[in-house]
Amino acid sequence: MRTLDPFIIIKSIMLLIATLFLCAINIYSFLRHKRNLFITGFHVSSLFGLCGLFCLMMDNVIIGLPFKVSYSTAAHISFALCILSIAVFSALALADRIRNPSGYQIFSPNLEAVFSAICDLALVVDYRGNIIQINHPEKLQSLYPNPARLMELLLFFKTRHHGEWPFPDEISAIDEEVQCELFSQEQNAHFMLKLTPIVSNQCKIGYTLLFEDISAIRQSEIKLKEQNSFLIQANEKLTHYVKIAGALEAEEERLLILRQLQSSLIEKIEASISMISNIRDNSFIKKTHKLDIKDLSNLLRSIYKDVRASVSRIAGKDVTSHDKSSNCR
């Protein structure tokens, strides 16, 4: 007769809880896509651990199975492989960390997707100044290949910046957003360089460096200046044309005055000629001779006044007072 282990229920519950816990952790890590060496080692060691738990459950909990010794041996081998895989991957992760202390880390997929969706070049820097993430590495390669630290990158751009450099020499001195404009001859583009601290619980935990492409804005400003220059030139030409039009209008008015003067003078001259003929024909009549001479002089005086008034209107002068003085004389 076989005697059952009194703790078989407790053992089964503990093994089941451990199995479900490892499965849940692996499923969560797989769904979150935590792609790094540590998580890979965790998946491998968990696989061996699950095999060991399964063999241990078959050996201790389920009764009447053949080859129970084989299950026990398989459980010990699985746990040994689990411990060995943990040691191997821990050593590899430590060696990678020592070899590349500023190696780029991978964000969780939601943050990584948002970060990669940024059109402009953006960098995430830790509080020590090490670059830990780049959304578009190929864009940075065209500016400065393989940067490891933020200050190294800033010093490179400082040599190409014209004017006052706004960034301090120490990254710890940056407490608020600092920005300046840069021009890249390699890309023939204008950038607004923005360095912003990342603050959590009133403590700086890192920085973001953004290369905002403002080439389109600068090109628009250049086109706007060209259009303004064109409008200024067109306005100057229009002013010149208006002056010419005014001069032509004034000239047309002068020509009209001349035509009116010509018609008036012709009429008065014809009248003067007729009057002179009458004076000559009636010169023997003494009574009307004086009167005819006076009328002729008045007519000639009116012709003179009309000529002076017309000339003054053409020249733009006022000779009214002069005419009054002439009349007085």
mmCIF file of N, CA and C in Angstrom, residues 81-196:
data_model
loop_
_atom_site.group_PDB
_atom_site.id
_atom_site.type_symbol
_atom_site.label_atom_id
_atom_site.label_comp_id
_atom_site.label_asym_id
_atom_site.label_seq_id
_atom_site.Cartn_x
_atom_site.Cartn_y
_atom_site.Cartn_z
ATOM 1 N N LEU A 81 20.483 24.201 -16.048
ATOM 2 C CA LEU A 81 20.593 25.015 -17.268
ATOM 3 C C LEU A 81 20.032 26.421 -17.054
ATOM 4 N N CYS A 82 18.996 26.523 -16.247
ATOM 5 C CA CYS A 82 18.421 27.842 -15.933
ATOM 6 C C CYS A 82 19.441 28.712 -15.215
ATOM 7 N N ILE A 83 20.089 28.136 -14.192
ATOM 8 C CA ILE A 83 21.107 28.897 -13.449
ATOM 9 C C ILE A 83 22.284 29.242 -14.348
ATOM 10 N N LEU A 84 22.685 28.306 -15.208
ATOM 11 C CA LEU A 84 23.806 28.555 -16.114
ATOM 12 C C LEU A 84 23.480 29.660 -17.119
ATOM 13 N N SER A 85 22.272 29.641 -17.666
ATOM 14 C CA SER A 85 21.885 30.685 -18.631
ATOM 15 C C SER A 85 21.829 32.056 -17.967
ATOM 16 N N ILE A 86 21.355 32.093 -16.717
ATOM 17 C CA ILE A 86 21.346 33.373 -15.993
ATOM 18 C C ILE A 86 22.763 33.897 -15.825
ATOM 19 N N ALA A 87 23.688 33.023 -15.461
ATOM 20 C CA ALA A 87 25.074 33.443 -15.271
ATOM 21 C C ALA A 87 25.699 33.909 -16.584
ATOM 22 N N VAL A 88 25.434 33.182 -17.675
ATOM 23 C CA VAL A 88 26.030 33.535 -18.977
ATOM 24 C C VAL A 88 25.512 34.878 -19.469
ATOM 25 N N PHE A 89 24.205 35.061 -19.458
ATOM 26 C CA PHE A 89 23.642 36.312 -19.974
ATOM 27 C C PHE A 89 23.962 37.496 -19.062
ATOM 28 N N SER A 90 24.080 37.262 -17.771
ATOM 29 C CA SER A 90 24.498 38.344 -16.873
ATOM 30 C C SER A 90 25.918 38.777 -17.182
ATOM 31 N N ALA A 91 26.799 37.811 -17.441
ATOM 32 C CA ALA A 91 28.178 38.141 -17.801
ATOM 33 C C ALA A 91 28.236 38.890 -19.124
ATOM 34 N N LEU A 92 27.437 38.461 -20.106
ATOM 35 C CA LEU A 92 27.413 39.152 -21.401
ATOM 36 C C LEU A 92 26.886 40.580 -21.266
ATOM 37 N N ALA A 93 25.836 40.752 -20.477
ATOM 38 C CA ALA A 93 25.287 42.093 -20.278
ATOM 39 C C ALA A 93 26.279 42.998 -19.569
ATOM 40 N N LEU A 94 26.991 42.455 -18.570
ATOM 41 C CA LEU A 94 27.991 43.242 -17.858
ATOM 42 C C LEU A 94 29.144 43.621 -18.779
ATOM 43 N N ALA A 95 29.580 42.676 -19.616
ATOM 44 C CA ALA A 95 30.667 42.970 -20.553
ATOM 45 C C ALA A 95 30.248 44.019 -21.572
ATOM 46 N N ASP A 96 29.007 43.948 -22.057
ATOM 47 C CA ASP A 96 28.518 44.947 -23.017
ATOM 48 C C ASP A 96 28.414 46.319 -22.376
ATOM 49 N N ARG A 97 28.019 46.353 -21.118
ATOM 50 C CA ARG A 97 27.916 47.632 -20.414
ATOM 51 C C ARG A 97 29.284 48.258 -20.204
ATOM 52 N N ILE A 98 30.280 47.406 -19.872
ATOM 53 C CA ILE A 98 31.642 47.921 -19.677
ATOM 54 C C ILE A 98 32.230 48.397 -21.007
ATOM 55 N N ARG A 99 31.967 47.656 -22.081
ATOM 56 C CA ARG A 99 32.524 48.010 -23.384
ATOM 57 C C ARG A 99 31.879 49.271 -23.957
ATOM 58 N N ASN A 100 30.613 49.459 -23.741
ATOM 59 C CA ASN A 100 29.889 50.597 -24.311
ATOM 60 C C ASN A 100 28.997 51.202 -23.233
ATOM 61 N N PRO A 101 29.579 52.020 -22.348
ATOM 62 C CA PRO A 101 28.777 52.566 -21.245
ATOM 63 C C PRO A 101 27.703 53.529 -21.704
ATOM 64 N N SER A 102 27.900 54.140 -22.883
ATOM 65 C CA SER A 102 26.912 55.103 -23.382
ATOM 66 C C SER A 102 26.113 54.532 -24.536
ATOM 67 N N GLY A 103 25.998 53.188 -24.567
ATOM 68 C CA GLY A 103 25.270 52.549 -25.667
ATOM 69 C C GLY A 103 23.822 52.980 -25.708
ATOM 70 N N TYR A 104 23.293 53.057 -26.915
ATOM 71 C CA TYR A 104 21.922 53.500 -27.093
ATOM 72 C C TYR A 104 20.959 52.457 -26.531
ATOM 73 N N GLN A 105 20.029 52.920 -25.720
ATOM 74 C CA GLN A 105 19.037 52.044 -25.120
ATOM 75 C C GLN A 105 17.739 52.136 -25.913
ATOM 76 N N ILE A 106 16.933 51.121 -25.783
ATOM 77 C CA ILE A 106 15.686 51.059 -26.524
ATOM 78 C C ILE A 106 14.517 51.373 -25.600
ATOM 79 N N PHE A 107 13.645 52.276 -26.041
ATOM 80 C CA PHE A 107 12.465 52.613 -25.259
ATOM 81 C C PHE A 107 11.403 51.525 -25.425
ATOM 82 N N SER A 108 10.371 51.640 -24.618
ATOM 83 C CA SER A 108 9.210 50.781 -24.822
ATOM 84 C C SER A 108 8.548 51.165 -26.142
ATOM 85 N N PRO A 109 7.776 50.259 -26.752
ATOM 86 C CA PRO A 109 7.324 50.496 -28.124
ATOM 87 C C PRO A 109 6.455 51.727 -28.305
ATOM 88 N N ASN A 110 5.624 52.084 -27.325
ATOM 89 C CA ASN A 110 4.782 53.252 -27.495
ATOM 90 C C ASN A 110 5.611 54.529 -27.523
ATOM 91 N N LEU A 111 6.563 54.674 -26.602
ATOM 92 C CA LEU A 111 7.428 55.846 -26.603
ATOM 93 C C LEU A 111 8.349 55.848 -27.814
ATOM 94 N N GLU A 112 8.832 54.686 -28.197
ATOM 95 C CA GLU A 112 9.724 54.606 -29.349
ATOM 96 C C GLU A 112 8.998 55.013 -30.625
ATOM 97 N N ALA A 113 7.731 54.612 -30.756
ATOM 98 C CA ALA A 113 6.959 54.982 -31.938
ATOM 99 C C ALA A 113 6.742 56.488 -32.000
ATOM 100 N N VAL A 114 6.424 57.078 -30.851
ATOM 101 C CA VAL A 114 6.243 58.531 -30.808
ATOM 102 C C VAL A 114 7.551 59.245 -31.109
ATOM 103 N N PHE A 115 8.631 58.756 -30.546
ATOM 104 C CA PHE A 115 9.939 59.378 -30.745
ATOM 105 C C PHE A 115 10.376 59.284 -32.207
ATOM 106 N N SER A 116 10.138 58.142 -32.833
ATOM 107 C CA SER A 116 10.526 57.957 -34.231
ATOM 108 C C SER A 116 9.639 58.749 -35.175
ATOM 109 N N ALA A 117 8.429 59.097 -34.745
ATOM 110 C CA ALA A 117 7.513 59.841 -35.610
ATOM 111 C C ALA A 117 7.871 61.315 -35.714
ATOM 112 N N ILE A 118 8.762 61.796 -34.861
ATOM 113 C CA ILE A 118 9.194 63.194 -34.937
ATOM 114 C C ILE A 118 9.998 63.384 -36.213
ATOM 115 N N CYS A 119 9.577 64.329 -37.044
ATOM 116 C CA CYS A 119 10.249 64.542 -38.338
ATOM 117 C C CYS A 119 11.648 65.110 -38.152
ATOM 118 N N ASP A 120 11.813 66.035 -37.237
ATOM 119 C CA ASP A 120 13.120 66.645 -37.012
ATOM 120 C C ASP A 120 14.023 65.693 -36.234
ATOM 121 N N LEU A 121 15.317 65.924 -36.375
ATOM 122 C CA LEU A 121 16.297 65.123 -35.646
ATOM 123 C C LEU A 121 16.220 65.450 -34.155
ATOM 124 N N ALA A 122 16.088 64.410 -33.323
ATOM 125 C CA ALA A 122 15.978 64.593 -31.873
ATOM 126 C C ALA A 122 16.869 63.585 -31.164
ATOM 127 N N LEU A 123 17.495 64.043 -30.067
ATOM 128 C CA LEU A 123 18.369 63.195 -29.264
ATOM 129 C C LEU A 123 17.914 63.250 -27.814
ATOM 130 N N VAL A 124 18.036 62.123 -27.136
ATOM 131 C CA VAL A 124 17.790 62.057 -25.695
ATOM 132 C C VAL A 124 19.122 61.813 -25.006
ATOM 133 N N VAL A 125 19.404 62.615 -23.992
ATOM 134 C CA VAL A 125 20.694 62.584 -23.293
ATOM 135 C C VAL A 125 20.429 62.350 -21.813
ATOM 136 N N ASP A 126 21.252 61.511 -21.170
ATOM 137 C CA ASP A 126 21.091 61.307 -19.731
ATOM 138 C C ASP A 126 21.729 62.465 -18.972
ATOM 139 N N TYR A 127 21.601 62.432 -17.661
ATOM 140 C CA TYR A 127 22.072 63.568 -16.856
ATOM 141 C C TYR A 127 23.590 63.707 -16.859
ATOM 142 N N ARG A 128 24.302 62.653 -17.264
ATOM 143 C CA ARG A 128 25.765 62.744 -17.363
ATOM 144 C C ARG A 128 26.222 63.337 -18.693
ATOM 145 N N GLY A 129 25.307 63.462 -19.646
ATOM 146 C CA GLY A 129 25.673 63.984 -20.959
ATOM 147 C C GLY A 129 25.862 62.923 -22.012
ATOM 148 N N ASN A 130 25.571 61.651 -21.692
ATOM 149 C CA ASN A 130 25.699 60.568 -22.670
ATOM 150 C C ASN A 130 24.451 60.497 -23.544
ATOM 151 N N ILE A 131 24.640 60.387 -24.845
ATOM 152 C CA ILE A 131 23.522 60.256 -25.777
ATOM 153 C C ILE A 131 22.992 58.828 -25.692
ATOM 154 N N ILE A 132 21.719 58.687 -25.348
ATOM 155 C CA ILE A 132 21.154 57.349 -25.153
ATOM 156 C C ILE A 132 20.113 56.991 -26.208
ATOM 157 N N GLN A 133 19.644 57.963 -26.992
ATOM 158 C CA GLN A 133 18.643 57.639 -28.011
ATOM 159 C C GLN A 133 18.657 58.687 -29.115
ATOM 160 N N ILE A 134 18.525 58.225 -30.370
ATOM 161 C CA ILE A 134 18.454 59.085 -31.551
ATOM 162 C C ILE A 134 17.295 58.588 -32.402
ATOM 163 N N ASN A 135 16.422 59.495 -32.810
ATOM 164 C CA ASN A 135 15.267 59.043 -33.598
ATOM 165 C C ASN A 135 15.610 58.822 -35.070
ATOM 166 N N HIS A 136 16.542 59.609 -35.614
ATOM 167 C CA HIS A 136 16.961 59.449 -37.013
ATOM 168 C C HIS A 136 18.493 59.454 -37.068
ATOM 169 N N PRO A 137 19.131 58.321 -36.812
ATOM 170 C CA PRO A 137 20.604 58.290 -36.800
ATOM 171 C C PRO A 137 21.221 58.701 -38.122
ATOM 172 N N GLU A 138 20.548 58.418 -39.244
ATOM 173 C CA GLU A 138 21.128 58.757 -40.545
ATOM 174 C C GLU A 138 21.243 60.266 -40.737
ATOM 175 N N LYS A 139 20.313 61.037 -40.152
ATOM 176 C CA LYS A 139 20.408 62.494 -40.244
ATOM 177 C C LYS A 139 21.582 63.017 -39.431
ATOM 178 N N LEU A 140 21.805 62.412 -38.267
ATOM 179 C CA LEU A 140 22.926 62.844 -37.435
ATOM 180 C C LEU A 140 24.258 62.475 -38.074
ATOM 181 N N GLN A 141 24.304 61.365 -38.804
ATOM 182 C CA GLN A 141 25.544 60.946 -39.452
ATOM 183 C C GLN A 141 26.009 61.989 -40.459
ATOM 184 N N SER A 142 25.068 62.648 -41.131
ATOM 185 C CA SER A 142 25.448 63.668 -42.108
ATOM 186 C C SER A 142 25.955 64.940 -41.447
ATOM 187 N N LEU A 143 25.610 65.142 -40.166
ATOM 188 C CA LEU A 143 26.090 66.317 -39.440
ATOM 189 C C LEU A 143 27.373 66.027 -38.672
ATOM 190 N N TYR A 144 27.346 64.952 -37.890
ATOM 191 C CA TYR A 144 28.505 64.585 -37.074
ATOM 192 C C TYR A 144 28.435 63.083 -36.825
ATOM 193 N N PRO A 145 29.361 62.299 -37.357
ATOM 194 C CA PRO A 145 29.254 60.838 -37.252
ATOM 195 C C PRO A 145 29.605 60.322 -35.858
ATOM 196 N N ASN A 146 28.785 59.395 -35.388
ATOM 197 C CA ASN A 146 29.030 58.615 -34.167
ATOM 198 C C ASN A 146 29.354 59.464 -32.936
ATOM 199 N N PRO A 147 28.484 60.390 -32.556
ATOM 200 C CA PRO A 147 28.734 61.123 -31.311
ATOM 201 C C PRO A 147 28.383 60.258 -30.106
ATOM 202 N N ALA A 148 29.150 60.409 -29.039
ATOM 203 C CA ALA A 148 28.886 59.648 -27.817
ATOM 204 C C ALA A 148 28.372 60.540 -26.695
ATOM 205 N N ARG A 149 28.842 61.789 -26.657
ATOM 206 C CA ARG A 149 28.460 62.699 -25.590
ATOM 207 C C ARG A 149 27.912 63.986 -26.185
ATOM 208 N N LEU A 150 27.045 64.625 -25.401
ATOM 209 C CA LEU A 150 26.394 65.841 -25.859
ATOM 210 C C LEU A 150 27.388 66.983 -26.044
ATOM 211 N N MET A 151 28.279 67.193 -25.073
ATOM 212 C CA MET A 151 29.206 68.317 -25.147
ATOM 213 C C MET A 151 30.143 68.175 -26.341
ATOM 214 N N GLU A 152 30.477 66.955 -26.697
ATOM 215 C CA GLU A 152 31.294 66.734 -27.887
ATOM 216 C C GLU A 152 30.579 67.261 -29.135
ATOM 217 N N LEU A 153 29.290 67.015 -29.212
ATOM 218 C CA LEU A 153 28.496 67.484 -30.344
ATOM 219 C C LEU A 153 28.352 69.004 -30.330
ATOM 220 N N LEU A 154 28.123 69.580 -29.153
ATOM 221 C CA LEU A 154 27.959 71.030 -29.054
ATOM 222 C C LEU A 154 29.253 71.768 -29.375
ATOM 223 N N LEU A 155 30.388 71.235 -28.933
ATOM 224 C CA LEU A 155 31.672 71.869 -29.247
ATOM 225 C C LEU A 155 31.947 71.836 -30.742
ATOM 226 N N PHE A 156 31.497 70.793 -31.410
ATOM 227 C CA PHE A 156 31.670 70.711 -32.860
ATOM 228 C C PHE A 156 30.879 71.818 -33.553
ATOM 229 N N PHE A 157 29.644 72.041 -33.118
ATOM 230 C CA PHE A 157 28.830 73.085 -33.733
ATOM 231 C C PHE A 157 29.280 74.483 -33.307
ATOM 232 N N LYS A 158 29.915 74.594 -32.152
ATOM 233 C CA LYS A 158 30.387 75.902 -31.693
ATOM 234 C C LYS A 158 31.426 76.472 -32.645
ATOM 235 N N THR A 159 32.281 75.623 -33.215
ATOM 236 C CA THR A 159 33.311 76.087 -34.157
ATOM 237 C C THR A 159 32.698 76.588 -35.461
ATOM 238 N N ARG A 160 31.461 76.189 -35.754
ATOM 239 C CA ARG A 160 30.822 76.593 -36.999
ATOM 240 C C ARG A 160 29.742 77.648 -36.786
ATOM 241 N N HIS A 161 29.591 78.091 -35.550
ATOM 242 C CA HIS A 161 28.547 79.062 -35.248
ATOM 243 C C HIS A 161 29.122 80.468 -35.309
ATOM 244 N N HIS A 162 28.387 81.368 -35.968
ATOM 245 C CA HIS A 162 28.802 82.764 -36.066
ATOM 246 C C HIS A 162 27.964 83.586 -35.085
ATOM 247 N N GLY A 163 28.644 84.280 -34.216
ATOM 248 C CA GLY A 163 27.946 85.062 -33.211
ATOM 249 C C GLY A 163 28.160 84.494 -31.819
ATOM 250 N N GLU A 164 27.371 84.999 -30.879
ATOM 251 C CA GLU A 164 27.507 84.573 -29.485
ATOM 252 C C GLU A 164 26.956 83.162 -29.301
ATOM 253 N N TRP A 165 27.748 82.298 -28.660
ATOM 254 C CA TRP A 165 27.347 80.908 -28.418
ATOM 255 C C TRP A 165 26.564 80.841 -27.119
ATOM 256 N N PRO A 166 25.280 80.440 -27.147
ATOM 257 C CA PRO A 166 24.447 80.526 -25.937
ATOM 258 C C PRO A 166 24.610 79.364 -24.966
ATOM 259 N N PHE A 167 25.222 78.255 -25.398
ATOM 260 C CA PHE A 167 25.300 77.069 -24.546
ATOM 261 C C PHE A 167 26.497 77.159 -23.600
ATOM 262 N N PRO A 168 26.316 76.801 -22.325
ATOM 263 C CA PRO A 168 27.439 76.819 -21.374
ATOM 264 C C PRO A 168 28.406 75.678 -21.648
ATOM 265 N N ASP A 169 29.584 75.770 -21.032
ATOM 266 C CA ASP A 169 30.610 74.739 -21.223
ATOM 267 C C ASP A 169 30.312 73.475 -20.427
ATOM 268 N N GLU A 170 29.506 73.572 -19.388
ATOM 269 C CA GLU A 170 29.146 72.414 -18.578
ATOM 270 C C GLU A 170 27.657 72.126 -18.742
ATOM 271 N N ILE A 171 27.334 70.871 -18.971
ATOM 272 C CA ILE A 171 25.930 70.510 -19.185
ATOM 273 C C ILE A 171 25.102 70.687 -17.920
ATOM 274 N N SER A 172 25.725 70.578 -16.767
ATOM 275 C CA SER A 172 24.987 70.731 -15.510
ATOM 276 C C SER A 172 24.497 72.158 -15.301
ATOM 277 N N ALA A 173 25.081 73.120 -16.040
ATOM 278 C CA ALA A 173 24.677 74.519 -15.887
ATOM 279 C C ALA A 173 23.422 74.856 -16.681
ATOM 280 N N ILE A 174 22.902 73.925 -17.445
ATOM 281 C CA ILE A 174 21.709 74.169 -18.258
ATOM 282 C C ILE A 174 20.478 73.875 -17.410
ATOM 283 N N ASP A 175 19.761 74.926 -17.025
ATOM 284 C CA ASP A 175 18.574 74.781 -16.185
ATOM 285 C C ASP A 175 17.280 75.079 -16.930
ATOM 286 N N GLU A 176 17.367 75.663 -18.108
ATOM 287 C CA GLU A 176 16.186 75.974 -18.905
ATOM 288 C C GLU A 176 16.529 75.817 -20.386
ATOM 289 N N GLU A 177 15.517 75.924 -21.221
ATOM 290 C CA GLU A 177 15.739 75.700 -22.657
ATOM 291 C C GLU A 177 16.692 76.743 -23.231
ATOM 292 N N VAL A 178 17.658 76.252 -23.983
ATOM 293 C CA VAL A 178 18.632 77.110 -24.667
ATOM 294 C C VAL A 178 18.545 76.786 -26.152
ATOM 295 N N GLN A 179 18.572 77.821 -26.991
ATOM 296 C CA GLN A 179 18.459 77.586 -28.422
ATOM 297 C C GLN A 179 19.312 78.577 -29.200
ATOM 298 N N CYS A 180 19.713 78.156 -30.383
ATOM 299 C CA CYS A 180 20.446 79.024 -31.302
ATOM 300 C C CYS A 180 20.256 78.484 -32.714
ATOM 301 N N GLU A 181 20.501 79.357 -33.685
ATOM 302 C CA GLU A 181 20.328 78.975 -35.089
ATOM 303 C C GLU A 181 21.663 78.561 -35.689
ATOM 304 N N LEU A 182 21.635 77.480 -36.486
ATOM 305 C CA LEU A 182 22.831 76.955 -37.138
ATOM 306 C C LEU A 182 22.554 76.771 -38.619
ATOM 307 N N PHE A 183 23.636 76.860 -39.410
ATOM 308 C CA PHE A 183 23.539 76.586 -40.847
ATOM 309 C C PHE A 183 24.498 75.464 -41.199
ATOM 310 N N SER A 184 23.980 74.421 -41.822
ATOM 311 C CA SER A 184 24.781 73.269 -42.225
ATOM 312 C C SER A 184 25.099 73.375 -43.709
ATOM 313 N N GLN A 185 26.387 73.544 -44.011
ATOM 314 C CA GLN A 185 26.790 73.605 -45.410
ATOM 315 C C GLN A 185 26.660 72.248 -46.080
ATOM 316 N N GLU A 186 26.852 71.161 -45.305
ATOM 317 C CA GLU A 186 26.742 69.825 -45.888
ATOM 318 C C GLU A 186 25.321 69.558 -46.397
ATOM 319 N N GLN A 187 24.331 69.975 -45.636
ATOM 320 C CA GLN A 187 22.937 69.753 -46.025
ATOM 321 C C GLN A 187 22.286 70.982 -46.639
ATOM 322 N N ASN A 188 23.010 72.107 -46.629
ATOM 323 C CA ASN A 188 22.467 73.370 -47.139
ATOM 324 C C ASN A 188 21.119 73.666 -46.472
ATOM 325 N N ALA A 189 21.133 73.597 -45.157
ATOM 326 C CA ALA A 189 19.892 73.736 -44.398
ATOM 327 C C ALA A 189 20.143 74.567 -43.142
ATOM 328 N N HIS A 190 19.079 75.243 -42.707
ATOM 329 C CA HIS A 190 19.107 76.017 -41.463
ATOM 330 C C HIS A 190 18.418 75.203 -40.368
ATOM 331 N N PHE A 191 19.038 75.191 -39.188
ATOM 332 C CA PHE A 191 18.490 74.450 -38.049
ATOM 333 C C PHE A 191 18.372 75.384 -36.845
ATOM 334 N N MET A 192 17.296 75.174 -36.075
ATOM 335 C CA MET A 192 17.162 75.812 -34.772
ATOM 336 C C MET A 192 17.489 74.747 -33.732
ATOM 337 N N LEU A 193 18.641 74.904 -33.087
ATOM 338 C CA LEU A 193 19.117 73.921 -32.115
ATOM 339 C C LEU A 193 18.514 74.254 -30.747
ATOM 340 N N LYS A 194 17.734 73.315 -30.188
ATOM 341 C CA LYS A 194 17.053 73.532 -28.912
ATOM 342 C C LYS A 194 17.465 72.450 -27.924
ATOM 343 N N LEU A 195 18.016 72.865 -26.791
ATOM 344 C CA LEU A 195 18.417 71.944 -25.726
ATOM 345 C C LEU A 195 17.527 72.208 -24.512
ATOM 346 N N THR A 196 16.775 71.185 -24.106
ATOM 347 C CA THR A 196 15.789 71.346 -23.038
ATOM 348 C C THR A 196 16.028 70.316 -21.943
#
